[in-house]
Coordinates of N, CA and C in Angstrom, one line a residue:
M1 N 64.5 97.6 18.5 CA 63.5 97.8 19.5 C 63.7 96.5 20.3
E2 N 63.2 96.9 21.6 CA 63.5 96.2 22.7 C 62.7 95.4 23.1
T3 N 63.2 93.9 23.2 CA 62.5 92.7 23.6 C 61.5 93.0 24.4
G4 N 60.6 92.4 23.7 CA 58.8 92.2 24.5 C 58.1 93.8 24.7
V5 N 58.5 94.6 23.9 CA 58.5 96.0 23.5 C 57.7 96.2 22.3
V6 N 56.5 96.5 21.7 CA 55.8 96.7 20.7 C 55.0 98.1 20.7
G7 N 55.9 99.3 19.9 CA 55.4 100.2 19.6 C 54.4 100.1 18.6
E8 N 54.0 101.8 18.5 CA 52.7 102.2 17.4 C 53.2 101.5 16.1
R9 N 54.4 102.3 15.9 CA 54.9 102.2 14.9 C 55.6 100.8 14.1
D10 N 55.4 100.1 15.0 CA 55.9 98.3 14.8 C 54.5 97.9 14.5
I11 N 53.0 98.8 14.5 CA 51.7 97.5 14.3 C 51.6 97.7 12.4
M12 N 51.2 97.0 11.7 CA 50.9 97.3 10.3 C 49.3 97.2 10.6
G13 N 48.8 98.8 10.4 CA 47.7 98.5 10.8 C 46.7 98.1 9.6
G14 N 47.1 97.8 8.1 CA 46.6 97.3 7.1 C 46.3 95.8 7.3
L15 N 47.7 95.1 8.0 CA 46.9 93.9 8.2 C 46.1 93.4 9.1
M16 N 46.1 94.5 10.4 CA 45.0 94.3 11.2 C 43.4 94.1 10.7
K17 N 43.8 95.6 9.6 CA 42.3 95.5 9.0 C 41.7 94.7 8.0
G18 N 43.2 94.1 7.4 CA 42.5 92.9 6.4 C 42.2 91.4 7.0
L19 N 42.6 91.5 8.5 CA 42.4 90.3 9.2 C 40.6 90.6 9.9
T20 N 40.6 91.4 10.3 CA 39.4 92.4 11.0 C 38.2 92.1 10.0
V21 N 38.4 92.1 8.7 CA 37.6 91.6 7.4 C 37.4 90.1 7.1
I22 N 38.5 89.7 7.2 CA 38.1 88.0 7.2 C 37.1 87.7 8.4
E23 N 37.5 88.0 9.3 CA 37.0 87.9 10.6 C 35.5 87.9 10.6
A24 N 35.1 88.9 9.8 CA 33.6 89.7 9.2 C 32.8 88.3 8.7
F25 N 33.5 87.4 8.3 CA 32.8 86.1 7.7 C 32.4 85.4 8.8
S26 N 31.4 84.8 8.5 CA 31.0 83.5 9.5 C 29.7 82.5 8.9
A27 N 29.7 81.6 9.6 CA 28.7 80.5 9.1 C 27.3 81.3 8.8
D28 N 26.8 82.5 10.0 CA 25.9 82.9 9.4 C 25.7 84.0 8.4
R29 N 27.1 84.0 8.1 CA 27.3 85.5 7.3 C 28.4 85.2 6.3
P30 N 28.0 84.2 5.5 CA 28.8 83.6 4.2 C 29.2 84.4 3.1
R31 N 28.4 85.3 3.0 CA 28.3 86.3 1.5 C 28.1 87.5 2.5
L32 N 28.9 88.3 1.6 CA 29.1 89.8 2.3 C 29.4 90.9 1.2
S33 N 28.2 91.6 1.2 CA 28.8 92.9 0.1 C 29.4 93.6 1.1
I34 N 30.5 94.7 0.2 CA 31.1 95.8 0.7 C 30.5 96.5 2.3
A35 N 29.5 97.1 2.0 CA 28.6 97.5 3.2 C 28.2 96.8 4.7
E36 N 28.2 95.5 4.0 CA 27.7 94.5 5.0 C 29.1 94.0 5.8
A37 N 30.1 93.7 4.8 CA 31.6 93.6 5.5 C 32.0 95.3 6.1
A38 N 32.0 95.8 5.8 CA 32.2 97.4 6.3 C 31.5 97.5 7.8
A39 N 30.2 97.0 8.0 CA 29.7 97.1 9.0 C 29.9 96.1 9.8
A40 N 29.9 94.8 9.8 CA 30.5 93.7 10.6 C 31.6 93.9 11.3
A41 N 32.8 94.5 9.9 CA 34.3 94.4 10.7 C 34.4 96.1 11.6
G42 N 33.3 96.9 11.5 CA 33.4 98.0 12.0 C 34.3 99.0 11.6
L43 N 34.6 99.0 10.1 CA 35.5 99.5 9.5 C 34.7 100.4 8.4
D44 N 35.1 101.6 8.0 CA 34.8 102.3 6.5 C 34.9 101.7 5.4
R45 N 33.9 102.1 4.5 CA 33.6 101.0 3.7 C 34.6 101.3 2.5
A46 N 35.5 102.6 2.3 CA 36.8 102.5 1.4 C 37.8 101.5 1.7
T47 N 37.9 101.8 3.1 CA 39.2 100.5 3.6 C 38.9 99.2 3.6
T48 N 37.2 98.8 3.6 CA 36.8 97.1 3.3 C 36.6 97.0 2.2
R49 N 36.5 97.8 1.2 CA 36.7 97.6 -0.2 C 37.9 97.6 -0.8
R50 N 39.2 97.9 -0.1 CA 40.5 97.9 -0.4 C 40.8 96.1 0.1
C51 N 40.6 95.8 1.5 CA 40.5 94.7 1.9 C 40.2 93.9 1.2
L52 N 38.7 93.7 0.8 CA 38.3 92.6 0.2 C 38.7 92.7 -1.4
L53 N 39.1 93.6 -1.9 CA 39.5 93.6 -3.6 C 41.4 92.7 -3.4
T54 N 41.6 92.9 -2.0 CA 43.2 92.1 -2.0 C 43.0 91.2 -1.7
L55 N 42.0 90.6 -0.8 CA 41.9 89.1 -0.7 C 41.5 88.5 -1.9
S56 N 40.8 89.1 -2.8 CA 40.2 88.3 -3.6 C 41.4 88.3 -4.6
E57 N 42.5 89.3 -5.0 CA 43.0 89.2 -5.7 C 44.3 88.4 -5.5
M58 N 44.4 87.9 -4.4 CA 45.0 86.6 -3.3 C 44.6 85.6 -3.6
G59 N 43.6 85.4 -3.9 CA 42.5 84.4 -3.9 C 42.0 83.4 -2.5
Y60 N 42.0 84.7 -1.7 CA 41.5 84.2 -0.1 C 39.9 84.3 -0.8
A61 N 39.3 85.6 -1.0 CA 38.1 85.7 -1.6 C 37.6 85.5 -3.3
A62 N 36.2 85.6 -3.3 CA 35.7 85.4 -4.7 C 34.6 86.5 -4.8
Y63 N 34.5 87.1 -6.0 CA 33.5 88.0 -5.9 C 33.0 87.9 -7.1
D64 N 31.7 88.0 -7.2 CA 30.7 88.0 -8.0 C 30.0 89.3 -8.8
G65 N 31.0 90.0 -8.4 CA 30.2 92.0 -8.7 C 29.3 92.4 -7.3
K66 N 28.8 91.4 -6.5 CA 27.8 92.4 -5.4 C 28.5 91.5 -4.2
F67 N 28.9 90.3 -4.4 CA 29.4 89.9 -3.1 C 30.4 89.3 -2.8
F68 N 31.1 89.4 -1.6 CA 32.4 88.1 -1.5 C 32.1 87.1 -0.5
T69 N 32.5 86.3 -1.1 CA 33.0 84.8 -0.5 C 34.6 84.7 0.1
L70 N 34.7 84.2 1.3 CA 35.9 83.4 1.5 C 36.1 82.2 0.4
T71 N 37.1 81.8 0.2 CA 37.4 80.8 -0.9 C 38.5 79.6 0.5
P72 N 38.2 78.4 -0.1 CA 38.9 77.4 0.9 C 40.9 77.9 1.0
R73 N 41.1 79.0 0.4 CA 42.2 79.3 0.4 C 42.3 79.6 2.0
V74 N 41.5 80.4 2.4 CA 41.6 80.6 3.9 C 42.0 80.0 4.5
L75 N 41.8 78.5 4.5 CA 42.0 77.5 5.3 C 43.2 77.3 5.7
R76 N 44.5 77.7 4.8 CA 45.9 77.8 5.3 C 46.1 78.1 6.1
L77 N 45.1 79.5 6.4 CA 45.4 80.2 7.5 C 45.4 79.5 8.8
G78 N 44.3 78.7 9.0 CA 44.0 78.1 10.2 C 44.8 76.7 10.4
T79 N 44.9 75.7 8.9 CA 45.6 74.6 9.0 C 47.0 74.9 9.3
G80 N 47.6 76.0 8.9 CA 49.3 76.4 9.5 C 49.3 76.3 11.2
C81 N 48.1 76.7 12.0 CA 48.3 77.2 13.4 C 48.0 75.7 13.6
L82 N 46.7 74.8 13.2 CA 46.9 73.5 13.9 C 48.0 72.8 13.5
A83 N 48.7 72.9 12.8 CA 49.8 71.9 12.5 C 50.9 72.4 13.5
A84 N 51.0 73.6 13.7 CA 52.2 74.3 14.6 C 51.8 73.8 15.9
M85 N 50.8 73.4 16.0 CA 50.1 73.2 17.6 C 51.0 71.6 18.1
P86 N 51.0 71.2 19.3 CA 51.7 70.2 19.0 C 50.5 69.5 20.1
L87 N 49.5 70.6 20.6 CA 48.4 69.5 21.1 C 47.6 68.6 19.8
P88 N 47.0 69.4 19.1 CA 46.8 68.1 18.1 C 47.2 66.9 17.8
R89 N 48.7 67.0 17.9 CA 49.4 65.9 17.3 C 49.4 64.8 18.5
I90 N 49.3 65.5 19.6 CA 49.3 64.4 20.9 C 48.1 63.6 21.4
V91 N 46.9 64.5 21.0 CA 45.8 63.9 21.4 C 44.9 63.1 20.2
Q92 N 45.3 63.2 18.9 CA 44.5 62.4 18.1 C 44.6 61.5 18.4
P93 N 45.8 60.6 18.3 CA 45.7 59.0 18.3 C 45.0 58.6 20.2
V94 N 45.0 59.3 20.5 CA 44.3 59.1 22.0 C 42.9 59.0 21.7
I95 N 42.2 59.9 21.1 CA 40.7 60.6 21.0 C 40.4 59.1 20.0
D96 N 41.2 58.6 18.7 CA 41.3 58.0 17.9 C 40.4 56.6 18.4
K97 N 41.7 56.1 19.6 CA 41.2 54.7 20.0 C 40.1 55.0 21.1
L98 N 39.5 55.9 21.7 CA 38.7 56.4 22.5 C 37.5 55.9 22.0
S99 N 37.3 56.7 21.0 CA 36.3 56.5 19.9 C 36.1 55.0 19.4
L100 N 37.1 54.7 19.1 CA 36.5 53.5 18.7 C 36.1 52.1 20.1
E101 N 36.6 52.3 21.0 CA 36.3 52.1 22.1 C 35.2 51.9 22.7
I102 N 34.3 53.3 22.4 CA 32.8 53.5 23.2 C 32.0 53.6 22.0
G103 N 32.6 53.6 21.0 CA 31.2 53.6 19.4 C 31.1 54.7 19.6
E104 N 31.5 55.8 20.1 CA 31.1 57.3 19.6 C 32.3 58.3 19.5
S105 N 31.4 59.5 18.9 CA 32.5 60.4 18.5 C 32.7 61.4 19.3
T106 N 34.5 61.8 19.2 CA 35.4 62.4 20.2 C 35.7 63.5 20.0
S107 N 36.1 64.4 20.8 CA 36.3 65.6 20.0 C 37.3 66.2 21.2
V108 N 38.3 67.0 20.7 CA 39.0 67.9 21.7 C 39.0 69.3 21.3
S109 N 39.0 70.2 22.1 CA 38.8 72.1 21.5 C 39.3 72.9 22.8
I110 N 39.7 73.7 22.0 CA 40.4 75.1 22.9 C 39.3 76.1 22.8
L111 N 39.6 77.0 23.8 CA 38.9 78.5 24.0 C 39.5 79.1 23.1
D112 N 38.4 80.1 22.5 CA 39.1 80.9 21.7 C 38.3 82.4 22.2
E113 N 38.1 83.3 23.0 CA 37.2 84.4 23.5 C 35.9 83.6 23.8
T114 N 35.1 84.1 23.2 CA 33.8 83.2 23.4 C 33.0 82.1 22.3
E115 N 34.3 81.3 21.9 CA 33.9 80.2 21.1 C 35.1 79.4 21.3
I116 N 34.5 78.0 21.2 CA 35.6 77.0 21.5 C 36.1 76.3 19.5
V117 N 37.4 76.1 19.6 CA 37.7 75.7 18.5 C 38.0 74.2 18.3
Y118 N 37.4 73.2 17.8 CA 38.0 72.1 17.7 C 39.5 72.1 16.9
V119 N 40.2 71.3 17.5 CA 41.4 71.1 17.2 C 41.8 69.4 16.8
A120 N 40.9 68.6 17.3 CA 40.5 67.2 17.0 C 39.9 66.7 17.2
R121 N 39.4 65.7 16.3 CA 37.9 64.9 16.4 C 37.9 63.4 15.9
A122 N 37.5 62.6 16.3 CA 37.5 61.4 15.9 C 35.9 61.0 15.5
A123 N 35.3 60.9 14.4 CA 34.1 60.6 14.3 C 33.5 59.2 14.2
Q124 N 32.4 58.9 14.5 CA 32.0 57.5 14.3 C 31.0 57.3 14.2
R125 N 29.8 58.9 14.1 CA 28.8 59.0 13.2 C 28.2 60.4 13.7
R126 N 27.8 60.6 12.7 CA 27.2 62.1 12.6 C 26.1 62.5 13.5
V127 N 26.2 63.3 14.4 CA 25.0 63.6 15.6 C 24.5 64.8 15.5
M128 N 25.4 65.8 14.8 CA 24.8 67.0 14.5 C 24.4 67.3 12.7
S129 N 23.6 68.0 13.0 CA 23.6 68.4 11.0 C 24.2 69.1 10.4
I130 N 25.6 69.7 10.7 CA 27.0 70.2 10.3 C 27.6 69.2 10.9
S131 N 29.0 69.3 9.9 CA 30.0 68.7 10.1 C 30.7 69.3 10.9
L132 N 31.4 68.7 11.6 CA 32.5 69.2 12.5 C 34.0 68.4 11.9
M133 N 34.9 69.3 12.3 CA 36.5 69.2 11.7 C 37.3 69.9 12.7
P134 N 38.6 69.7 12.6 CA 39.4 70.6 13.1 C 39.2 72.0 12.6
G135 N 39.1 72.9 13.4 CA 38.8 74.5 12.6 C 37.6 74.9 12.9
S136 N 36.7 73.9 13.3 CA 35.1 74.2 13.7 C 35.0 74.7 14.6
R137 N 34.1 76.0 14.7 CA 33.8 76.7 15.9 C 32.5 76.8 16.3
L138 N 32.5 76.8 17.6 CA 30.9 76.9 18.2 C 31.0 77.8 19.6
P139 N 29.6 78.4 20.0 CA 30.0 79.4 21.1 C 30.2 78.2 22.1
A140 N 30.6 78.8 23.1 CA 31.3 78.6 24.3 C 30.1 78.1 25.4
Y141 N 29.1 79.1 25.8 CA 28.1 79.4 26.4 C 27.2 77.7 26.3
C142 N 27.0 77.6 25.4 CA 25.7 76.4 25.1 C 26.9 74.9 24.8
T143 N 27.7 74.6 24.9 CA 28.4 73.5 24.5 C 29.3 72.8 26.0
S144 N 29.2 71.5 25.9 CA 29.7 71.1 27.2 C 31.4 71.4 27.0
M145 N 32.0 71.5 25.8 CA 33.4 71.6 26.1 C 33.5 73.3 26.5
G146 N 32.8 74.2 26.0 CA 32.9 75.4 26.5 C 32.9 76.0 28.1
R147 N 31.6 74.9 28.4 CA 31.5 75.2 30.1 C 32.5 75.0 30.6
V148 N 33.3 73.6 30.1 CA 34.4 73.0 30.9 C 35.6 74.0 31.0
L149 N 35.4 74.9 29.6 CA 36.6 75.8 29.5 C 36.4 76.9 30.1
L150 N 35.4 77.3 30.3 CA 34.9 78.7 30.7 C 35.1 78.8 32.4
A151 N 34.1 77.3 32.8 CA 34.7 77.1 34.2 C 35.7 77.1 34.9
A152 N 37.0 77.0 34.2 CA 38.4 76.7 34.1 C 38.9 78.5 34.5
L153 N 37.9 79.2 34.3 CA 38.5 80.9 34.2 C 37.9 81.3 35.5
E154 N 38.5 82.4 36.2 CA 37.9 83.1 37.0 C 37.1 83.7 36.9
P155 N 36.0 83.7 37.8 CA 34.1 83.9 37.6 C 33.9 85.0 36.8
D156 N 34.8 86.0 37.3 CA 35.1 87.4 36.9 C 35.2 87.4 35.2
R157 N 36.3 86.5 35.3 CA 36.6 86.7 33.8 C 35.5 85.9 32.8
A158 N 35.0 84.6 33.4 CA 33.9 83.6 32.9 C 32.7 84.8 32.3
R159 N 32.4 85.6 33.5 CA 31.1 86.8 33.4 C 31.6 86.8 32.1
H160 N 32.7 88.1 32.0 CA 33.0 88.8 31.1 C 33.1 88.7 30.1
V161 N 33.3 86.7 29.6 CA 32.9 86.4 28.7 C 31.9 86.3 27.7
L162 N 31.2 85.7 29.0 CA 29.5 85.2 28.4 C 29.0 86.7 27.8
E163 N 29.5 87.6 28.6 CA 28.6 89.2 28.4 C 29.0 89.7 27.2
S164 N 30.2 89.2 26.5 CA 31.2 89.7 25.3 C 30.0 89.6 23.9
A165 N 29.4 88.3 23.7 CA 28.8 87.8 22.9 C 27.6 87.4 22.9
P166 N 26.4 87.5 21.7 CA 25.0 87.2 22.1 C 24.9 85.9 22.2
R167 N 23.8 85.1 23.0 CA 23.5 84.0 23.4 C 22.2 83.6 23.2
P168 N 22.1 83.3 21.9 CA 20.7 82.9 21.2 C 20.4 81.9 21.9
Q169 N 18.9 81.7 21.8 CA 18.2 80.6 22.1 C 18.1 79.6 21.0
R170 N 19.2 78.3 21.1 CA 19.6 77.7 19.9 C 18.4 76.7 19.6
T171 N 18.0 76.0 20.7 CA 16.7 75.4 21.2 C 15.9 75.9 22.6
E172 N 14.6 75.4 22.4 CA 14.1 75.3 23.9 C 14.7 75.0 25.1
R173 N 15.8 74.0 25.3 CA 16.5 74.1 25.9 C 17.8 74.6 26.5
T174 N 18.0 75.1 25.7 CA 19.2 76.5 25.9 C 19.6 77.5 27.1
V175 N 20.1 77.4 27.7 CA 20.6 78.6 28.9 C 21.0 79.9 28.3
T176 N 20.6 80.7 28.4 CA 21.0 81.8 28.1 C 21.4 83.1 29.1
D177 N 20.2 83.2 30.3 CA 20.7 83.9 31.5 C 21.7 83.7 31.9
I178 N 22.5 85.0 32.1 CA 23.7 84.7 32.8 C 24.1 84.3 34.0
D179 N 23.1 85.0 35.0 CA 23.3 84.1 36.4 C 23.2 82.6 36.5
A180 N 22.4 82.0 35.7 CA 22.0 80.7 35.4 C 23.3 80.0 34.7
L181 N 23.8 80.8 33.6 CA 24.8 80.2 33.7 C 26.2 80.0 34.4
M182 N 26.3 81.2 34.8 CA 27.6 81.1 36.1 C 27.4 80.1 37.3
T183 N 25.9 79.9 37.5 CA 25.9 79.0 38.5 C 26.0 77.3 38.1
I184 N 25.6 77.3 36.9 CA 26.0 76.0 35.8 C 27.5 75.9 36.0
L185 N 28.5 77.0 35.7 CA 29.8 76.9 35.5 C 30.3 76.5 37.1
T186 N 30.0 76.9 38.2 CA 30.1 76.8 39.1 C 29.8 75.4 39.9
Q187 N 29.1 74.8 39.5 CA 28.9 73.5 39.3 C 29.8 72.4 38.4
T188 N 29.8 72.8 37.3 CA 30.6 72.0 36.4 C 32.2 72.0 37.2
R189 N 32.4 73.4 37.9 CA 34.1 73.4 38.3 C 34.0 72.3 39.4
A190 N 32.9 72.3 40.3 CA 32.6 71.8 41.6 C 33.0 69.9 41.0
Q191 N 32.3 69.9 40.2 CA 32.1 68.1 39.6 C 33.4 67.7 38.7
G192 N 33.7 69.0 38.3 CA 34.9 68.0 36.8 C 34.3 67.8 35.7
Y193 N 33.0 68.2 35.3 CA 32.6 67.7 33.9 C 31.3 68.6 33.9
S194 N 31.1 68.3 32.2 CA 29.6 69.3 31.9 C 29.2 68.3 30.9
L195 N 27.5 68.1 31.0 CA 26.5 67.5 30.6 C 25.8 68.6 30.1
I196 N 25.4 68.4 28.6 CA 24.7 69.2 27.9 C 23.2 68.4 27.0
D197 N 22.1 68.8 27.4 CA 21.4 67.8 27.0 C 20.6 68.7 25.8
Q198 N 20.7 68.7 24.7 CA 20.1 69.4 23.5 C 20.2 71.0 23.5
E199 N 21.1 71.3 24.3 CA 21.1 72.8 24.3 C 21.9 73.6 23.1
V200 N 22.9 73.0 22.2 CA 23.2 73.6 21.1 C 22.2 73.1 19.8
E201 N 21.8 72.0 19.7 CA 21.0 71.2 18.4 C 20.0 70.3 19.1
V202 N 19.1 70.3 18.7 CA 17.8 69.3 18.9 C 17.9 67.7 18.8
G203 N 18.2 67.1 19.6 CA 18.8 65.6 19.4 C 20.1 65.0 19.7
L204 N 20.9 66.1 20.3 CA 22.1 65.9 20.7 C 22.2 66.6 22.0
R205 N 23.3 65.4 22.7 CA 24.0 65.8 23.8 C 25.3 65.2 24.0
S206 N 26.2 65.9 24.9 CA 27.4 65.5 25.0 C 27.8 65.8 26.6
I207 N 29.2 65.3 26.6 CA 29.4 65.0 28.2 C 30.7 65.3 27.9
A208 N 31.6 66.3 28.7 CA 32.9 67.2 28.6 C 33.8 67.1 30.0
V209 N 34.8 66.8 29.6 CA 35.7 67.1 30.9 C 36.8 67.7 30.5
P210 N 37.7 68.2 31.6 CA 38.6 69.3 31.0 C 39.8 68.4 30.9
L211 N 41.0 69.0 30.5 CA 42.3 68.2 29.9 C 43.3 69.0 30.7
T212 N 43.8 68.7 31.7 CA 44.9 69.9 32.3 C 46.2 69.1 32.3
T213 N 46.9 69.9 32.8 CA 48.6 69.7 32.7 C 48.7 69.2 34.0
A214 N 50.1 68.7 34.5 CA 50.3 68.1 35.7 C 50.1 69.5 36.9
R215 N 50.4 70.0 36.9 CA 50.3 71.5 37.3 C 48.6 72.0 37.2
G216 N 47.6 70.9 36.6 CA 46.5 71.3 37.1 C 45.9 72.9 36.1
Q217 N 46.3 73.2 35.4 CA 46.2 74.3 34.6 C 45.3 73.5 33.5
T218 N 44.1 74.2 32.9 CA 43.2 73.3 32.0 C 43.8 74.3 30.5
V219 N 43.6 73.3 29.9 CA 44.1 73.5 28.3 C 43.4 73.3 27.6
A220 N 42.7 72.6 27.7 CA 41.7 72.2 26.3 C 40.5 71.5 27.1
A221 N 39.8 71.0 26.1 CA 38.3 69.8 26.7 C 38.4 68.9 25.8
L222 N 37.6 67.7 26.2 CA 37.5 66.5 25.7 C 35.9 66.2 25.9
N223 N 35.5 65.9 24.5 CA 33.7 65.6 25.1 C 33.8 64.3 24.3
V224 N 32.3 63.7 24.4 CA 31.8 62.5 23.3 C 30.5 63.3 23.3
G225 N 30.2 62.8 22.3 CA 28.5 63.2 21.6 C 28.0 62.6 21.4
L226 N 26.8 62.6 21.5 CA 25.9 61.3 21.6 C 24.5 61.7 21.3
A227 N 23.7 61.0 20.3 CA 22.6 61.2 19.7 C 21.6 61.2 21.2
A228 N 20.5 62.1 21.6 CA 19.3 62.3 22.1 C 18.7 60.7 22.8
S229 N 18.6 60.3 23.5 CA 17.6 59.0 23.9 C 16.7 59.2 25.1
A230 N 16.2 58.2 24.9 CA 15.5 58.0 26.6 C 16.1 57.6 28.0
E231 N 17.5 57.6 27.4 CA 18.2 57.0 28.9 C 18.7 58.5 29.5
T232 N 18.2 58.6 30.9 CA 18.7 59.7 31.7 C 20.4 60.1 31.8
M233 N 20.3 61.4 31.8 CA 21.7 62.3 31.7 C 23.1 61.3 32.9
E234 N 22.3 61.3 33.8 CA 22.7 60.4 34.9 C 23.4 59.2 34.7
A235 N 22.5 58.7 33.7 CA 22.7 57.2 32.9 C 24.2 57.2 32.4
L236 N 24.3 58.3 31.5 CA 24.9 58.4 30.2 C 26.2 58.8 30.8
A237 N 26.7 59.7 31.8 CA 27.5 60.1 32.8 C 28.3 59.2 33.5
E238 N 27.3 58.3 33.8 CA 27.7 56.8 34.5 C 28.5 55.9 33.7
R239 N 27.8 55.4 32.5 CA 28.8 55.2 31.4 C 29.6 55.3 30.5
Y240 N 30.1 56.7 30.5 CA 30.9 57.2 29.5 C 32.0 58.3 30.5
L241 N 31.9 58.8 31.8 CA 32.7 59.5 32.4 C 33.9 58.8 33.1
P242 N 33.8 57.5 33.2 CA 35.2 56.8 33.6 C 36.0 56.3 32.3
A243 N 35.8 56.2 31.1 CA 36.6 56.5 30.0 C 37.1 57.8 30.0
L244 N 36.1 58.5 29.3 CA 36.7 60.4 29.6 C 37.8 60.5 30.7
R245 N 37.6 60.1 31.9 CA 38.5 60.5 32.8 C 40.0 59.7 33.2
R246 N 39.8 58.2 32.2 CA 41.1 58.0 32.4 C 41.9 58.5 31.2
V247 N 41.3 58.5 30.0 CA 42.1 59.3 29.0 C 42.5 60.7 29.5
K248 N 41.7 61.4 30.3 CA 42.3 62.8 31.1 C 43.4 62.4 31.9
A249 N 43.5 61.3 32.6 CA 44.8 61.0 33.4 C 46.1 60.5 32.6
E250 N 45.5 59.7 31.3 CA 46.6 59.8 30.4 C 47.4 60.7 29.7
L251 N 46.5 61.7 29.8 CA 46.9 62.8 28.8 C 47.8 64.1 29.8
V252 N 47.5 63.8 31.1 CA 48.0 65.0 32.0 C 49.3 64.7 32.1
Q253 N 50.0 64.1 31.9 CA 51.7 63.7 32.2 C 52.1 64.2 30.8
V254 N 51.7 64.3 30.0 CA 52.5 64.8 28.5 C 52.0 66.0 27.8
L255 N 50.7 66.6 28.9 CA 50.4 68.1 28.2 C 51.1 69.5 28.9
V256 N 51.5 70.5 28.4 CA 52.3 71.3 28.9 C 51.2 72.9 29.0

């Protein structure tokens, strides 16, 4: 095989289908029947059944006779990826220090298509109803880190990403309109940070900045999560942005 050339004969179709079935499970779909998994994965029932039974045999899924659920063994796949990435090792001690300094939870994430994936987190207190940790995912369209990462894309690419997945109205404040979101991304790109006021979840605010390389390429996002209060978003930005920007400047020399 020539270097860099992948032919159809080099692709393992069974592995692709198995991974597609794993991706059919989500926080909204933790338990799936064969028919439900087939519909979510876009595969026929017979193929999906073989994939699920194989996952069950290997310990990656549990089966109660009707429904399949993923087991903690699946975390080995994501943990291996995170362990191999230099980014978490670089940023974790930095955000640990930042979190202690400001007394709030901080996180770093990367963009994976329409979602952000947490790669590092320093929690001071819980401000969301769900627990966040490395490997956790949230939609990009309504999160501060997601908007920072989307703003780093070419506008046409950002619009395509936004159009590629549902944008549910998570709270009454959630912006879901494509044109409105594109306007927000333009503003985010110009000002260099994103502010979210209870769009992901009622009671949660956040501020994010991009983490860039020395060449100006955005590789991740850094945020601070805050409980909603009477304080204005402008006042919160004035309070926390200097620390976030200082960390961004500190990391720019080591991120590649």
